Amino acid sequence: MGNWNTTSDFILLGLFNHTGAHLFLFVMVLMMAFTSLVGNALILVLILLDPRLHRPMYFLLSQLSLMDLLLVCTIVPKMAADYLTDRKSISPAGCGLQIFFLSLGGGECFLLAAMSYDRYVAVCHPLRYSVLMSRQSCLRMILGSWFLGAADGLMQAAATLSFSFCSSREMDHFFCEAPTLVRLACADTSAFEYVMYICCVLMLLVPLSLILTSYGLILAAVLQMRSNEARKKAFATCSSHLSVVGLFFGAAIFTYMRPKSYRSANHDKVVSVYYTVFTPVLNPLIYSLRNSEVKGALRKCMDQCAALSICPKVRSCKK
């Protein structure tokens, strides 16, 4: 019984120490997280307010931004509070919530697959777009993505926390992640790790195969187009989505499909920063800078805000 810990809390060793270089990196991560929150919130507001963006493509994009907001809000505030207060403990309930919301991001795989199908229909079947991507179809895709992500998160959190943990409850990480937490268990976890690996592979490779199939068909259709302008327009509508797919699946495959022998705590933490902070920053930038409709909605919103700020000054001058 000497191996058992009297406290139920886990200890997160964190991402940074209190040196000058790490303090600079900490500030940079906070700035990226803030930029991510502002950028994704702005995408949500623009899609909500601008009628031109009330289309399936942007409805799916709004859910991507919402998932990124949840991911950043789950990880970064706790990491920042631990660094500033030097209090590194986290309760099992808090750990379970982090695992759940992190795994909820697994629904992003299926959401990206739905977005690729939307682009396939738009390019290859434009006349049937309103039928194939109706409001009901779009809603089913979104609900399916959220449901699969939530189911995966709930199973991972419940199964991981069901193990008994030994006296060493220290995780060399800055948030609770199922693969890291399982290493602290006192029981044999090989069967659970094998099942978790299979689930991760399926949740990554099935959507990725659907995405590659969609874009393979899109590429074949684009190459048959005679108009260069039509080709440019087709590539423009797909390039931003392909950029996001590459960023997300590259980090996810590196994190969850590597063999155990190639894993190290430092590599895991660096890659975790990439997909929990860096990728959510890039998503709104990619969709705003490379999408003329989003840029147009942003200009319209800024013009309206400027007009509202000028009106009170004009009235006061007349008085």
XYZ file of C-alpha atoms in Angstrom:
319
model
C 0.000 0.000 0.000
C 3.049 2.277 0.186
C 2.760 2.999 -3.533
C -0.627 4.694 -3.227
C -0.950 8.477 -2.984
C -3.108 10.033 -0.254
C -4.199 12.949 -2.434
C -6.339 12.481 -5.495
C -4.980 15.496 -7.399
C -2.540 15.207 -10.279
C 0.521 17.423 -10.742
C 1.200 19.109 -14.081
C 4.895 19.933 -14.379
C 4.071 22.557 -16.993
C 5.539 23.867 -20.192
C 7.858 26.644 -18.957
C 10.202 27.322 -16.070
C 10.914 30.756 -14.565
C 13.867 31.817 -16.716
C 13.943 34.921 -18.883
C 13.770 32.949 -22.146
C 10.815 30.881 -20.949
C 9.038 33.995 -19.693
C 9.328 35.433 -23.214
C 7.944 32.194 -24.703
C 5.108 32.239 -22.155
C 4.145 35.768 -23.221
C 4.279 34.712 -26.882
C 1.945 31.761 -26.214
C -0.476 34.070 -24.370
C -0.431 36.517 -27.286
C -1.130 33.699 -29.763
C -3.965 32.414 -27.579
C -5.491 35.892 -27.350
C -5.169 36.321 -31.128
C -6.852 32.951 -31.599
C -9.763 33.918 -29.332
C -10.261 37.267 -31.080
C -9.886 35.804 -34.597
C -12.255 32.883 -34.096
C -14.801 35.029 -32.244
C -14.647 37.545 -35.109
C -15.286 34.761 -37.650
C -18.345 33.677 -35.644
C -19.684 37.242 -35.416
C -19.157 37.942 -39.142
C -20.929 34.733 -40.161
C -23.792 35.525 -37.788
C -24.270 39.146 -38.902
C -23.546 39.109 -42.637
C -26.376 37.569 -44.763
C -23.898 36.835 -47.583
C -22.183 34.314 -45.309
C -25.384 32.445 -44.435
C -24.358 29.464 -46.559
C -23.400 25.860 -45.696
C -19.673 26.480 -46.233
C -19.615 29.282 -43.666
C -21.972 27.501 -41.294
C -19.423 24.656 -41.185
C -16.611 27.190 -40.770
C -18.414 28.720 -37.769
C -18.409 25.305 -36.057
C -14.674 24.944 -36.744
C -14.098 28.311 -35.064
C -16.283 27.276 -32.129
C -14.269 24.059 -31.645
C -11.031 26.059 -31.727
C -12.412 28.488 -29.131
C -13.313 25.603 -26.815
C -9.868 24.053 -27.260
C -7.972 27.249 -26.400
C -10.258 28.106 -23.457
C -9.810 24.604 -22.025
C -6.011 24.516 -22.140
C -4.457 28.003 -22.007
C -6.117 29.598 -18.903
C -5.145 26.636 -16.684
C -1.611 26.590 -18.096
C -1.226 30.348 -17.518
C -2.653 30.187 -13.983
C -0.288 27.327 -13.052
C 2.722 29.251 -14.361
C 1.828 32.533 -12.631
C 0.789 31.053 -9.264
C 3.189 28.082 -9.272
C 0.249 25.903 -8.221
C 0.428 22.932 -10.553
C -2.252 20.586 -9.186
C -5.401 19.578 -11.035
C -8.305 17.545 -9.680
C -9.485 14.326 -11.348
C -12.682 16.130 -12.383
C -10.668 18.950 -13.964
C -8.422 16.406 -15.643
C -11.443 14.547 -16.999
C -12.920 17.778 -18.365
C -9.666 18.608 -20.149
C -9.522 15.132 -21.704
C -13.182 15.418 -22.748
C -12.883 18.848 -24.396
C -9.557 17.955 -26.002
C -11.065 14.771 -27.465
C -14.125 16.760 -28.483
C -11.765 18.352 -30.969
C -11.686 14.911 -32.604
C -15.020 15.929 -34.064
C -13.012 18.487 -36.028
C -11.757 15.595 -38.197
C -15.298 14.816 -39.307
C -16.137 18.512 -39.623
C -13.204 18.974 -42.008
C -14.451 15.956 -43.974
C -17.890 17.606 -44.199
C -16.243 20.821 -45.432
C -14.370 18.875 -48.131
C -17.656 17.294 -49.240
C -19.164 20.785 -49.426
C -16.327 21.912 -51.719
C -16.714 18.741 -53.830
C -20.421 19.432 -54.367
C -19.753 23.126 -55.100
C -17.150 22.358 -57.777
C -18.403 19.073 -59.278
C -22.184 19.408 -58.883
C -22.938 23.155 -58.716
C -26.479 22.773 -60.099
C -27.401 20.293 -57.345
C -25.637 22.198 -54.560
C -28.812 23.528 -52.919
C -30.229 19.987 -52.787
C -27.134 18.041 -51.687
C -26.070 20.711 -49.178
C -29.499 21.671 -47.872
C -29.960 23.093 -44.385
C -31.036 19.670 -43.080
C -28.004 17.903 -44.593
C -25.642 20.521 -43.228
C -27.212 20.302 -39.767
C -26.881 16.505 -39.763
C -23.171 16.757 -40.635
C -22.559 19.259 -37.849
C -24.511 17.314 -35.224
C -22.759 14.109 -36.302
C -19.327 15.754 -35.897
C -20.155 17.072 -32.423
C -21.693 13.747 -31.367
C -18.704 11.651 -32.486
C -16.275 14.046 -30.804
C -18.304 14.073 -27.580
C -18.647 10.265 -27.551
C -14.896 9.848 -28.020
C -14.149 12.404 -25.300
C -16.570 10.839 -22.826
C -15.194 7.326 -23.367
C -11.575 8.470 -23.111
C -12.168 10.491 -19.920
C -14.213 7.771 -18.203
C -11.885 4.921 -19.169
C -8.674 6.782 -18.291
C -9.872 7.922 -14.855
C -11.167 4.430 -14.005
C -7.589 3.200 -13.461
C -5.855 3.206 -10.091
C -2.882 5.560 -9.934
C 0.322 5.141 -7.960
C 2.125 7.597 -5.696
C 3.795 9.406 -8.589
C 0.972 11.563 -9.944
C 3.289 13.945 -11.787
C 2.691 14.451 -15.513
C 5.451 16.026 -17.580
C 2.866 18.026 -19.509
C 0.907 21.284 -19.246
C -2.558 19.719 -19.524
C -4.223 16.338 -18.990
C -3.969 14.117 -22.034
C -5.114 10.484 -22.039
C -1.831 8.925 -23.319
C 0.187 10.842 -20.698
C -2.222 10.085 -17.842
C -2.345 6.357 -18.628
C 1.409 6.087 -17.988
C 0.753 6.860 -14.299
C -1.619 3.916 -13.830
C -0.603 1.037 -11.577
C -2.569 -1.520 -13.600
C -1.829 -3.135 -16.951
C -3.065 -0.623 -19.543
C -1.834 -2.341 -22.703
C -5.338 -3.413 -23.816
C -6.731 0.093 -23.255
C -3.797 1.704 -25.078
C -4.283 -0.656 -28.024
C -8.014 0.163 -28.244
C -7.296 3.885 -27.895
C -4.703 3.675 -30.663
C -7.173 1.908 -32.991
C -9.864 4.509 -32.231
C -7.441 7.372 -32.935
C -6.358 5.776 -36.201
C -9.981 5.347 -37.292
C -10.947 8.896 -36.280
C -8.010 10.260 -38.268
C -7.746 7.995 -41.295
C -11.465 7.622 -42.119
C -12.084 11.398 -42.391
C -8.699 11.905 -44.070
C -9.542 9.280 -46.712
C -12.880 11.031 -47.360
C -11.071 14.376 -47.681
C -8.458 12.979 -50.082
C -11.193 11.323 -52.158
C -13.174 14.578 -52.338
C -10.160 16.597 -53.423
C -9.067 13.916 -55.882
C -12.455 14.226 -57.587
C -12.237 18.025 -57.407
C -8.786 17.977 -59.026
C -10.057 15.708 -61.827
C -12.998 18.062 -62.437
C -10.792 21.177 -62.389
C -8.343 19.713 -64.910
C -11.243 19.186 -67.325
C -12.309 22.831 -67.119
C -11.473 24.827 -70.235
C -11.662 28.247 -68.640
C -8.586 29.430 -66.731
C -10.794 31.759 -64.699
C -12.995 28.835 -63.625
C -9.892 26.877 -62.609
C -8.562 29.758 -60.531
C -11.924 30.184 -58.827
C -12.116 26.448 -58.019
C -8.581 26.401 -56.608
C -9.276 29.565 -54.593
C -12.328 28.016 -52.922
C -10.371 24.894 -51.927
C -6.872 26.168 -51.099
C -7.759 27.658 -47.708
C -9.504 24.473 -46.615
C -6.588 22.323 -47.779
C -4.194 24.478 -45.730
C -6.245 23.898 -42.574
C -6.499 20.150 -43.306
C -2.721 19.893 -43.673
C -2.067 21.747 -40.418
C -4.615 19.804 -38.379
C -4.007 16.268 -39.637
C -0.230 16.697 -39.720
C -0.119 17.536 -36.005
C -2.755 14.939 -35.067
C -1.042 12.069 -36.934
C 2.332 12.996 -35.422
C 0.799 13.073 -31.933
C -1.430 9.994 -31.888
C 0.002 7.599 -34.478
C 3.664 7.547 -33.480
C 5.012 4.288 -31.982
C 5.731 4.377 -28.240
C 9.480 4.056 -28.813
C 9.536 7.419 -30.642
C 7.684 9.348 -27.931
C 9.327 11.838 -25.572
C 7.833 14.335 -23.118
C 9.510 17.343 -24.736
C 8.338 16.422 -28.234
C 4.802 15.812 -26.953
C 4.684 19.239 -25.301
C 5.989 21.077 -28.367
C 3.501 19.358 -30.679
C 0.708 19.974 -28.160
C 1.419 23.717 -28.256
C 1.254 23.497 -32.037
C -2.238 21.989 -32.242
C -3.785 23.610 -29.138
C -2.522 27.175 -29.664
C -0.760 27.674 -32.998
C -3.263 25.936 -35.305
C -6.328 27.762 -33.846
C -4.485 31.050 -34.543
C -3.850 30.156 -38.176
C -7.376 28.946 -39.004
C -9.092 32.382 -38.873
C -6.077 34.023 -40.565
C -6.180 31.529 -43.441
C -9.929 31.874 -43.943
C -9.912 35.685 -43.629
C -6.829 36.456 -45.731
C -7.552 33.935 -48.500
C -11.318 34.344 -48.747
C -12.676 37.406 -50.535
C -16.179 37.024 -49.082
C -14.909 36.973 -45.495
C -12.668 39.969 -46.227
C -15.656 41.776 -47.740
C -17.773 41.031 -44.661
C -14.964 42.285 -42.417
C -14.657 45.547 -44.400
C -18.423 46.052 -44.245
C -18.422 45.481 -40.490
C -15.517 47.907 -39.977
C -17.233 50.550 -42.144
C -20.423 50.219 -40.112
C -18.486 50.521 -36.848
C -16.671 53.595 -38.182
C -19.982 55.168 -39.274
C -21.522 54.552 -35.862
C -18.526 56.152 -34.143
C -18.665 59.222 -36.429
C -22.419 59.841 -36.027
C -22.325 60.983 -32.359
C -19.484 63.412 -33.151
C -21.435 64.925 -36.045
C -24.506 65.377 -33.860
C -22.509 67.041 -31.099
C -20.929 69.463 -33.633
C -24.385 70.441 -34.973
C -25.538 71.193 -31.469
